[in-house]
């Protein structure tokens, strides 16, 4: 995490993004249950979730280690004339940047798996817990599940429209997954190809349960989709963790 893996990718990151009302409903329910008003998105990327949470009426703060992604966030906020504070921060050392406590910390869309070593993941969870108030809640999610990793996918067609296609090719080396991102822009007037890659550690239910317990979290719940279906190792297509300080 010492170099910016998103430097050449940040401007294209949201080309496959779309609104998910079920996902928004999940957060509304969890935030309501835990009396959340102040949220830190500690891997805010291009800022889409910051704006979504702000539109729900929450006080939001954003951070990310990638300057390229934060540049996209600041541009998006400026266009919408929103004053949402964002900061450069490594989510393994959040307490060095934030001297306040949050009701919720979120780390979304596989960002939690960017520390490749167990020590880095443990440090991240401890740091997220440190900036939560007592009773506050951590939420993170990933696309890798126990069911999926029984036959790990090699290729995923992530987007395909008249003007743009994205193919993801996964390469596995033990528990480390490299995602090769192949973007094709094919408009009437141009045809361009861009390549990016990110590396992440594949961690599944039992490892996360152990790591969360070791970091001092309690009341840990795992869901298999944004409809809040309980996580099923044999069937779930997503892993969502909700844990309380």
PDB file of N, CA and C in Angstrom, residues 91-180:
ATOM      1  N   UNK A  91      -5.994   3.509   6.429  1.00  0.00           N
ATOM      2  CA  UNK A  91      -6.975   3.030   7.400  1.00  0.00           C
ATOM      3  C   UNK A  91      -6.370   2.114   8.469  1.00  0.00           C
ATOM      4  N   UNK A  92      -5.061   1.884   8.402  1.00  0.00           N
ATOM      5  CA  UNK A  92      -4.380   1.187   9.480  1.00  0.00           C
ATOM      6  C   UNK A  92      -3.944   2.133  10.597  1.00  0.00           C
ATOM      7  N   UNK A  93      -4.025   3.448  10.333  1.00  0.00           N
ATOM      8  CA  UNK A  93      -3.591   4.435  11.330  1.00  0.00           C
ATOM      9  C   UNK A  93      -4.561   5.616  11.363  1.00  0.00           C
ATOM     10  N   UNK A  94      -5.839   5.355  11.393  1.00  0.00           N
ATOM     11  CA  UNK A  94      -6.850   6.416  11.350  1.00  0.00           C
ATOM     12  C   UNK A  94      -6.758   7.346  12.549  1.00  0.00           C
ATOM     13  N   UNK A  95      -6.396   6.794  13.716  1.00  0.00           N
ATOM     14  CA  UNK A  95      -6.348   7.612  14.928  1.00  0.00           C
ATOM     15  C   UNK A  95      -5.280   8.698  14.849  1.00  0.00           C
ATOM     16  N   UNK A  96      -4.349   8.577  13.895  1.00  0.00           N
ATOM     17  CA  UNK A  96      -3.340   9.622  13.715  1.00  0.00           C
ATOM     18  C   UNK A  96      -3.894  10.812  12.942  1.00  0.00           C
ATOM     19  N   UNK A  97      -5.019  10.633  12.286  1.00  0.00           N
ATOM     20  CA  UNK A  97      -5.614  11.696  11.464  1.00  0.00           C
ATOM     21  C   UNK A  97      -6.876  12.266  12.109  1.00  0.00           C
ATOM     22  N   UNK A  98      -7.688  11.398  12.721  1.00  0.00           N
ATOM     23  CA  UNK A  98      -8.977  11.817  13.277  1.00  0.00           C
ATOM     24  C   UNK A  98      -8.911  11.797  14.805  1.00  0.00           C
ATOM     25  N   UNK A  99      -9.216  12.948  15.399  1.00  0.00           N
ATOM     26  CA  UNK A  99      -9.225  13.032  16.862  1.00  0.00           C
ATOM     27  C   UNK A  99     -10.648  13.039  17.416  1.00  0.00           C
ATOM     28  N   UNK A 100     -11.623  12.690  16.559  1.00  0.00           N
ATOM     29  CA  UNK A 100     -13.011  12.564  17.003  1.00  0.00           C
ATOM     30  C   UNK A 100     -13.422  11.106  16.880  1.00  0.00           C
ATOM     31  N   UNK A 101     -14.593  10.782  17.431  1.00  0.00           N
ATOM     32  CA  UNK A 101     -15.098   9.422  17.335  1.00  0.00           C
ATOM     33  C   UNK A 101     -16.368   9.396  16.496  1.00  0.00           C
ATOM     34  N   UNK A 102     -16.563   8.270  15.821  1.00  0.00           N
ATOM     35  CA  UNK A 102     -17.666   8.127  14.887  1.00  0.00           C
ATOM     36  C   UNK A 102     -18.659   7.085  15.398  1.00  0.00           C
ATOM     37  N   UNK A 103     -19.894   7.226  14.947  1.00  0.00           N
ATOM     38  CA  UNK A 103     -20.920   6.231  15.259  1.00  0.00           C
ATOM     39  C   UNK A 103     -20.781   5.009  14.359  1.00  0.00           C
ATOM     40  N   UNK A 104     -20.240   5.226  13.170  1.00  0.00           N
ATOM     41  CA  UNK A 104     -20.049   4.124  12.215  1.00  0.00           C
ATOM     42  C   UNK A 104     -18.803   4.377  11.397  1.00  0.00           C
ATOM     43  N   UNK A 105     -18.076   3.312  11.128  1.00  0.00           N
ATOM     44  CA  UNK A 105     -16.976   3.321  10.158  1.00  0.00           C
ATOM     45  C   UNK A 105     -17.333   2.307   9.089  1.00  0.00           C
ATOM     46  N   UNK A 106     -17.250   2.729   7.827  1.00  0.00           N
ATOM     47  CA  UNK A 106     -17.508   1.811   6.721  1.00  0.00           C
ATOM     48  C   UNK A 106     -16.248   1.690   5.875  1.00  0.00           C
ATOM     49  N   UNK A 107     -16.035   0.489   5.328  1.00  0.00           N
ATOM     50  CA  UNK A 107     -14.894   0.202   4.458  1.00  0.00           C
ATOM     51  C   UNK A 107     -15.430  -0.733   3.385  1.00  0.00           C
ATOM     52  N   UNK A 108     -15.721  -0.193   2.213  1.00  0.00           N
ATOM     53  CA  UNK A 108     -16.598  -0.891   1.277  1.00  0.00           C
ATOM     54  C   UNK A 108     -15.891  -1.348  -0.002  1.00  0.00           C
ATOM     55  N   UNK A 109     -16.557  -2.265  -0.683  1.00  0.00           N
ATOM     56  CA  UNK A 109     -16.182  -2.726  -2.024  1.00  0.00           C
ATOM     57  C   UNK A 109     -14.769  -3.301  -2.060  1.00  0.00           C
ATOM     58  N   UNK A 110     -14.504  -4.227  -1.132  1.00  0.00           N
ATOM     59  CA  UNK A 110     -13.244  -4.973  -1.110  1.00  0.00           C
ATOM     60  C   UNK A 110     -12.041  -4.193  -0.625  1.00  0.00           C
ATOM     61  N   UNK A 111     -12.199  -2.930  -0.259  1.00  0.00           N
ATOM     62  CA  UNK A 111     -11.048  -2.157   0.193  1.00  0.00           C
ATOM     63  C   UNK A 111     -10.388  -2.786   1.414  1.00  0.00           C
ATOM     64  N   UNK A 112     -11.181  -3.445   2.262  1.00  0.00           N
ATOM     65  CA  UNK A 112     -10.673  -4.038   3.489  1.00  0.00           C
ATOM     66  C   UNK A 112      -9.575  -5.070   3.215  1.00  0.00           C
ATOM     67  N   UNK A 113      -9.530  -5.610   2.001  1.00  0.00           N
ATOM     68  CA  UNK A 113      -8.582  -6.677   1.685  1.00  0.00           C
ATOM     69  C   UNK A 113      -7.290  -6.187   1.056  1.00  0.00           C
ATOM     70  N   UNK A 114      -7.079  -4.886   0.990  1.00  0.00           N
ATOM     71  CA  UNK A 114      -5.847  -4.399   0.382  1.00  0.00           C
ATOM     72  C   UNK A 114      -4.607  -4.677   1.235  1.00  0.00           C
ATOM     73  N   UNK A 115      -4.671  -4.693   2.573  1.00  0.00           N
ATOM     74  CA  UNK A 115      -3.503  -5.183   3.330  1.00  0.00           C
ATOM     75  C   UNK A 115      -3.335  -6.680   3.072  1.00  0.00           C
ATOM     76  N   UNK A 116      -2.204  -7.071   2.538  1.00  0.00           N
ATOM     77  CA  UNK A 116      -2.022  -8.454   2.135  1.00  0.00           C
ATOM     78  C   UNK A 116      -1.647  -9.368   3.297  1.00  0.00           C
ATOM     79  N   UNK A 117      -1.027  -8.806   4.327  1.00  0.00           N
ATOM     80  CA  UNK A 117      -0.605  -9.614   5.464  1.00  0.00           C
ATOM     81  C   UNK A 117      -1.646  -9.558   6.577  1.00  0.00           C
ATOM     82  N   UNK A 118      -1.706 -10.643   7.368  1.00  0.00           N
ATOM     83  CA  UNK A 118      -2.649 -10.688   8.479  1.00  0.00           C
ATOM     84  C   UNK A 118      -2.405  -9.555   9.461  1.00  0.00           C
ATOM     85  N   UNK A 119      -1.134  -9.215   9.698  1.00  0.00           N
ATOM     86  CA  UNK A 119      -0.817  -8.138  10.637  1.00  0.00           C
ATOM     87  C   UNK A 119      -1.416  -6.815  10.170  1.00  0.00           C
ATOM     88  N   UNK A 120      -1.393  -6.559   8.863  1.00  0.00           N
ATOM     89  CA  UNK A 120      -1.972  -5.330   8.334  1.00  0.00           C
ATOM     90  C   UNK A 120      -3.475  -5.294   8.490  1.00  0.00           C
ATOM     91  N   UNK A 121      -4.132  -6.442   8.268  1.00  0.00           N
ATOM     92  CA  UNK A 121      -5.586  -6.504   8.439  1.00  0.00           C
ATOM     93  C   UNK A 121      -5.962  -6.300   9.897  1.00  0.00           C
ATOM     94  N   UNK A 122      -5.204  -6.914  10.804  1.00  0.00           N
ATOM     95  CA  UNK A 122      -5.471  -6.739  12.236  1.00  0.00           C
ATOM     96  C   UNK A 122      -5.269  -5.293  12.660  1.00  0.00           C
ATOM     97  N   UNK A 123      -4.212  -4.668  12.143  1.00  0.00           N
ATOM     98  CA  UNK A 123      -3.957  -3.268  12.461  1.00  0.00           C
ATOM     99  C   UNK A 123      -5.082  -2.381  11.949  1.00  0.00           C
ATOM    100  N   UNK A 124      -5.591  -2.691  10.758  1.00  0.00           N
ATOM    101  CA  UNK A 124      -6.691  -1.910  10.191  1.00  0.00           C
ATOM    102  C   UNK A 124      -7.938  -2.007  11.069  1.00  0.00           C
ATOM    103  N   UNK A 125      -8.301  -3.225  11.467  1.00  0.00           N
ATOM    104  CA  UNK A 125      -9.488  -3.401  12.307  1.00  0.00           C
ATOM    105  C   UNK A 125      -9.325  -2.687  13.641  1.00  0.00           C
ATOM    106  N   UNK A 126      -8.142  -2.775  14.237  1.00  0.00           N
ATOM    107  CA  UNK A 126      -7.903  -2.097  15.518  1.00  0.00           C
ATOM    108  C   UNK A 126      -7.991  -0.585  15.364  1.00  0.00           C
ATOM    109  N   UNK A 127      -7.490  -0.065  14.243  1.00  0.00           N
ATOM    110  CA  UNK A 127      -7.547   1.374  13.994  1.00  0.00           C
ATOM    111  C   UNK A 127      -8.983   1.837  13.782  1.00  0.00           C
ATOM    112  N   UNK A 128      -9.752   1.067  13.034  1.00  0.00           N
ATOM    113  CA  UNK A 128     -11.159   1.412  12.820  1.00  0.00           C
ATOM    114  C   UNK A 128     -11.922   1.390  14.142  1.00  0.00           C
ATOM    115  N   UNK A 129     -11.617   0.416  14.973  1.00  0.00           N
ATOM    116  CA  UNK A 129     -12.265   0.336  16.286  1.00  0.00           C
ATOM    117  C   UNK A 129     -11.878   1.532  17.152  1.00  0.00           C
ATOM    118  N   UNK A 130     -10.630   1.987  17.023  1.00  0.00           N
ATOM    119  CA  UNK A 130     -10.142   3.083  17.861  1.00  0.00           C
ATOM    120  C   UNK A 130     -10.887   4.391  17.609  1.00  0.00           C
ATOM    121  N   UNK A 131     -11.387   4.590  16.388  1.00  0.00           N
ATOM    122  CA  UNK A 131     -12.077   5.850  16.088  1.00  0.00           C
ATOM    123  C   UNK A 131     -13.596   5.701  16.193  1.00  0.00           C
ATOM    124  N   UNK A 132     -14.065   4.547  16.666  1.00  0.00           N
ATOM    125  CA  UNK A 132     -15.497   4.360  16.922  1.00  0.00           C
ATOM    126  C   UNK A 132     -15.820   4.700  18.371  1.00  0.00           C
ATOM    127  N   UNK A 133     -16.984   5.264  18.586  1.00  0.00           N
ATOM    128  CA  UNK A 133     -17.472   5.436  19.957  1.00  0.00           C
ATOM    129  C   UNK A 133     -17.859   4.076  20.521  1.00  0.00           C
ATOM    130  N   UNK A 134     -17.972   4.002  21.834  1.00  0.00           N
ATOM    131  CA  UNK A 134     -18.458   2.771  22.440  1.00  0.00           C
ATOM    132  C   UNK A 134     -19.849   2.448  21.892  1.00  0.00           C
ATOM    133  N   UNK A 135     -20.022   1.233  21.417  1.00  0.00           N
ATOM    134  CA  UNK A 135     -21.286   0.846  20.806  1.00  0.00           C
ATOM    135  C   UNK A 135     -21.374   1.155  19.334  1.00  0.00           C
ATOM    136  N   UNK A 136     -20.349   1.840  18.795  1.00  0.00           N
ATOM    137  CA  UNK A 136     -20.345   2.152  17.375  1.00  0.00           C
ATOM    138  C   UNK A 136     -20.184   0.904  16.529  1.00  0.00           C
ATOM    139  N   UNK A 137     -20.437   1.049  15.225  1.00  0.00           N
ATOM    140  CA  UNK A 137     -20.518  -0.123  14.350  1.00  0.00           C
ATOM    141  C   UNK A 137     -19.568   0.005  13.158  1.00  0.00           C
ATOM    142  N   UNK A 138     -18.907  -1.099  12.839  1.00  0.00           N
ATOM    143  CA  UNK A 138     -18.066  -1.218  11.652  1.00  0.00           C
ATOM    144  C   UNK A 138     -18.804  -2.048  10.612  1.00  0.00           C
ATOM    145  N   UNK A 139     -18.767  -1.595   9.363  1.00  0.00           N
ATOM    146  CA  UNK A 139     -19.367  -2.337   8.256  1.00  0.00           C
ATOM    147  C   UNK A 139     -18.350  -2.425   7.131  1.00  0.00           C
ATOM    148  N   UNK A 140     -18.095  -3.639   6.668  1.00  0.00           N
ATOM    149  CA  UNK A 140     -17.285  -3.799   5.455  1.00  0.00           C
ATOM    150  C   UNK A 140     -17.878  -4.904   4.598  1.00  0.00           C
ATOM    151  N   UNK A 141     -17.519  -4.904   3.312  1.00  0.00           N
ATOM    152  CA  UNK A 141     -18.055  -5.919   2.410  1.00  0.00           C
ATOM    153  C   UNK A 141     -17.023  -6.318   1.373  1.00  0.00           C
ATOM    154  N   UNK A 142     -17.241  -7.496   0.787  1.00  0.00           N
ATOM    155  CA  UNK A 142     -16.362  -7.982  -0.270  1.00  0.00           C
ATOM    156  C   UNK A 142     -17.138  -8.916  -1.187  1.00  0.00           C
ATOM    157  N   UNK A 143     -16.601  -9.112  -2.381  1.00  0.00           N
ATOM    158  CA  UNK A 143     -17.249  -9.984  -3.345  1.00  0.00           C
ATOM    159  C   UNK A 143     -16.806 -11.426  -3.268  1.00  0.00           C
ATOM    160  N   UNK A 144     -15.728 -11.715  -2.532  1.00  0.00           N
ATOM    161  CA  UNK A 144     -15.248 -13.084  -2.409  1.00  0.00           C
ATOM    162  C   UNK A 144     -15.974 -13.783  -1.262  1.00  0.00           C
ATOM    163  N   UNK A 145     -16.504 -14.955  -1.512  1.00  0.00           N
ATOM    164  CA  UNK A 145     -17.244 -15.705  -0.504  1.00  0.00           C
ATOM    165  C   UNK A 145     -16.746 -17.149  -0.478  1.00  0.00           C
ATOM    166  N   UNK A 146     -17.125 -17.850   0.594  1.00  0.00           N
ATOM    167  CA  UNK A 146     -16.758 -19.266   0.700  1.00  0.00           C
ATOM    168  C   UNK A 146     -17.280 -20.055  -0.490  1.00  0.00           C
ATOM    169  N   UNK A 147     -18.518 -19.784  -0.889  1.00  0.00           N
ATOM    170  CA  UNK A 147     -19.108 -20.507  -2.019  1.00  0.00           C
ATOM    171  C   UNK A 147     -18.352 -20.213  -3.311  1.00  0.00           C
ATOM    172  N   UNK A 148     -18.057 -18.952  -3.548  1.00  0.00           N
ATOM    173  CA  UNK A 148     -17.383 -18.557  -4.780  1.00  0.00           C
ATOM    174  C   UNK A 148     -15.987 -19.154  -4.877  1.00  0.00           C
ATOM    175  N   UNK A 149     -15.272 -19.171  -3.746  1.00  0.00           N
ATOM    176  CA  UNK A 149     -13.872 -19.581  -3.795  1.00  0.00           C
ATOM    177  C   UNK A 149     -13.686 -21.094  -3.864  1.00  0.00           C
ATOM    178  N   UNK A 150     -14.792 -21.862  -3.825  1.00  0.00           N
ATOM    179  CA  UNK A 150     -14.684 -23.287  -4.100  1.00  0.00           C
ATOM    180  C   UNK A 150     -14.280 -23.531  -5.561  1.00  0.00           C
ATOM    181  N   UNK A 151     -14.665 -22.614  -6.423  1.00  0.00           N
ATOM    182  CA  UNK A 151     -14.278 -22.642  -7.832  1.00  0.00           C
ATOM    183  C   UNK A 151     -14.004 -21.205  -8.251  1.00  0.00           C
ATOM    184  N   UNK A 152     -12.833 -20.681  -7.892  1.00  0.00           N
ATOM    185  CA  UNK A 152     -12.564 -19.249  -8.068  1.00  0.00           C
ATOM    186  C   UNK A 152     -12.718 -18.798  -9.512  1.00  0.00           C
ATOM    187  N   UNK A 153     -13.412 -17.688  -9.726  1.00  0.00           N
ATOM    188  CA  UNK A 153     -13.597 -17.198 -11.094  1.00  0.00           C
ATOM    189  C   UNK A 153     -12.289 -16.685 -11.682  1.00  0.00           C
ATOM    190  N   UNK A 154     -12.116 -16.883 -12.967  1.00  0.00           N
ATOM    191  CA  UNK A 154     -10.940 -16.374 -13.660  1.00  0.00           C
ATOM    192  C   UNK A 154     -11.255 -15.106 -14.441  1.00  0.00           C
ATOM    193  N   UNK A 155     -12.472 -15.024 -14.978  1.00  0.00           N
ATOM    194  CA  UNK A 155     -12.836 -13.872 -15.794  1.00  0.00           C
ATOM    195  C   UNK A 155     -14.237 -13.396 -15.404  1.00  0.00           C
ATOM    196  N   UNK A 156     -14.391 -12.085 -15.283  1.00  0.00           N
ATOM    197  CA  UNK A 156     -15.695 -11.508 -14.971  1.00  0.00           C
ATOM    198  C   UNK A 156     -15.954 -10.349 -15.925  1.00  0.00           C
ATOM    199  N   UNK A 157     -16.969 -10.451 -16.801  1.00  0.00           N
ATOM    200  CA  UNK A 157     -17.353  -9.310 -17.633  1.00  0.00           C
ATOM    201  C   UNK A 157     -18.135  -8.318 -16.769  1.00  0.00           C
ATOM    202  N   UNK A 158     -17.454  -7.254 -16.320  1.00  0.00           N
ATOM    203  CA  UNK A 158     -18.025  -6.375 -15.309  1.00  0.00           C
ATOM    204  C   UNK A 158     -18.918  -5.287 -15.883  1.00  0.00           C
ATOM    205  N   UNK A 159     -18.738  -4.939 -17.136  1.00  0.00           N
ATOM    206  CA  UNK A 159     -19.579  -3.898 -17.740  1.00  0.00           C
ATOM    207  C   UNK A 159     -19.547  -4.058 -19.250  1.00  0.00           C
ATOM    208  N   UNK A 160     -20.665  -3.739 -19.882  1.00  0.00           N
ATOM    209  CA  UNK A 160     -20.725  -3.789 -21.339  1.00  0.00           C
ATOM    210  C   UNK A 160     -21.856  -2.899 -21.818  1.00  0.00           C
ATOM    211  N   UNK A 161     -21.499  -1.830 -22.478  1.00  0.00           N
ATOM    212  CA  UNK A 161     -22.495  -0.916 -23.027  1.00  0.00           C
ATOM    213  C   UNK A 161     -22.102  -0.585 -24.459  1.00  0.00           C
ATOM    214  N   UNK A 162     -22.840   0.284 -25.080  1.00  0.00           N
ATOM    215  CA  UNK A 162     -22.539   0.648 -26.473  1.00  0.00           C
ATOM    216  C   UNK A 162     -21.138   1.243 -26.600  1.00  0.00           C
ATOM    217  N   UNK A 163     -20.707   2.005 -25.569  1.00  0.00           N
ATOM    218  CA  UNK A 163     -19.463   2.754 -25.674  1.00  0.00           C
ATOM    219  C   UNK A 163     -18.322   2.227 -24.807  1.00  0.00           C
ATOM    220  N   UNK A 164     -18.624   1.302 -23.872  1.00  0.00           N
ATOM    221  CA  UNK A 164     -17.597   0.916 -22.911  1.00  0.00           C
ATOM    222  C   UNK A 164     -17.775  -0.533 -22.476  1.00  0.00           C
ATOM    223  N   UNK A 165     -16.663  -1.253 -22.372  1.00  0.00           N
ATOM    224  CA  UNK A 165     -16.670  -2.615 -21.850  1.00  0.00           C
ATOM    225  C   UNK A 165     -15.540  -2.761 -20.840  1.00  0.00           C
ATOM    226  N   UNK A 166     -15.805  -3.523 -19.778  1.00  0.00           N
ATOM    227  CA  UNK A 166     -14.776  -3.816 -18.770  1.00  0.00           C
ATOM    228  C   UNK A 166     -14.749  -5.311 -18.507  1.00  0.00           C
ATOM    229  N   UNK A 167     -13.558  -5.892 -18.642  1.00  0.00           N
ATOM    230  CA  UNK A 167     -13.339  -7.286 -18.304  1.00  0.00           C
ATOM    231  C   UNK A 167     -12.337  -7.351 -17.167  1.00  0.00           C
ATOM    232  N   UNK A 168     -12.657  -8.143 -16.148  1.00  0.00           N
ATOM    233  CA  UNK A 168     -11.726  -8.377 -15.057  1.00  0.00           C
ATOM    234  C   UNK A 168     -11.206  -9.802 -15.159  1.00  0.00           C
ATOM    235  N   UNK A 169      -9.886  -9.938 -15.096  1.00  0.00           N
ATOM    236  CA  UNK A 169      -9.241 -11.247 -15.131  1.00  0.00           C
ATOM    237  C   UNK A 169      -8.508 -11.452 -13.815  1.00  0.00           C
ATOM    238  N   UNK A 170      -8.840 -12.530 -13.100  1.00  0.00           N
ATOM    239  CA  UNK A 170      -8.275 -12.792 -11.793  1.00  0.00           C
ATOM    240  C   UNK A 170      -7.130 -13.799 -11.873  1.00  0.00           C
ATOM    241  N   UNK A 171      -6.056 -13.464 -11.186  1.00  0.00           N
ATOM    242  CA  UNK A 171      -4.890 -14.343 -11.093  1.00  0.00           C
ATOM    243  C   UNK A 171      -4.653 -14.629  -9.613  1.00  0.00           C
ATOM    244  N   UNK A 172      -4.487 -15.904  -9.262  1.00  0.00           N
ATOM    245  CA  UNK A 172      -4.374 -16.308  -7.859  1.00  0.00           C
ATOM    246  C   UNK A 172      -2.979 -16.856  -7.571  1.00  0.00           C
ATOM    247  N   UNK A 173      -2.423 -16.385  -6.462  1.00  0.00           N
ATOM    248  CA  UNK A 173      -1.147 -16.905  -5.966  1.00  0.00           C
ATOM    249  C   UNK A 173      -1.333 -17.159  -4.485  1.00  0.00           C
ATOM    250  N   UNK A 174      -1.722 -18.391  -4.148  1.00  0.00           N
ATOM    251  CA  UNK A 174      -2.081 -18.667  -2.765  1.00  0.00           C
ATOM    252  C   UNK A 174      -3.321 -17.875  -2.392  1.00  0.00           C
ATOM    253  N   UNK A 175      -3.235 -17.112  -1.306  1.00  0.00           N
ATOM    254  CA  UNK A 175      -4.378 -16.331  -0.835  1.00  0.00           C
ATOM    255  C   UNK A 175      -4.397 -14.916  -1.406  1.00  0.00           C
ATOM    256  N   UNK A 176      -3.452 -14.606  -2.284  1.00  0.00           N
ATOM    257  CA  UNK A 176      -3.398 -13.266  -2.878  1.00  0.00           C
ATOM    258  C   UNK A 176      -3.999 -13.311  -4.283  1.00  0.00           C
ATOM    259  N   UNK A 177      -4.893 -12.388  -4.536  1.00  0.00           N
ATOM    260  CA  UNK A 177      -5.558 -12.295  -5.828  1.00  0.00           C
ATOM    261  C   UNK A 177      -5.148 -10.999  -6.522  1.00  0.00           C
ATOM    262  N   UNK A 178      -4.688 -11.111  -7.745  1.00  0.00           N
ATOM    263  CA  UNK A 178      -4.439  -9.932  -8.575  1.00  0.00           C
ATOM    264  C   UNK A 178      -5.589  -9.796  -9.560  1.00  0.00           C
ATOM    265  N   UNK A 179      -6.207  -8.630  -9.555  1.00  0.00           N
ATOM    266  CA  UNK A 179      -7.316  -8.358 -10.466  1.00  0.00           C
ATOM    267  C   UNK A 179      -6.787  -7.488 -11.606  1.00  0.00           C
ATOM    268  N   UNK A 180      -6.756  -8.053 -12.789  1.00  0.00           N
ATOM    269  CA  UNK A 180      -6.348  -7.323 -13.991  1.00  0.00           C
ATOM    270  C   UNK A 180      -7.601  -6.702 -14.600  1.00  0.00           C
TER     271      UNK A 180
END
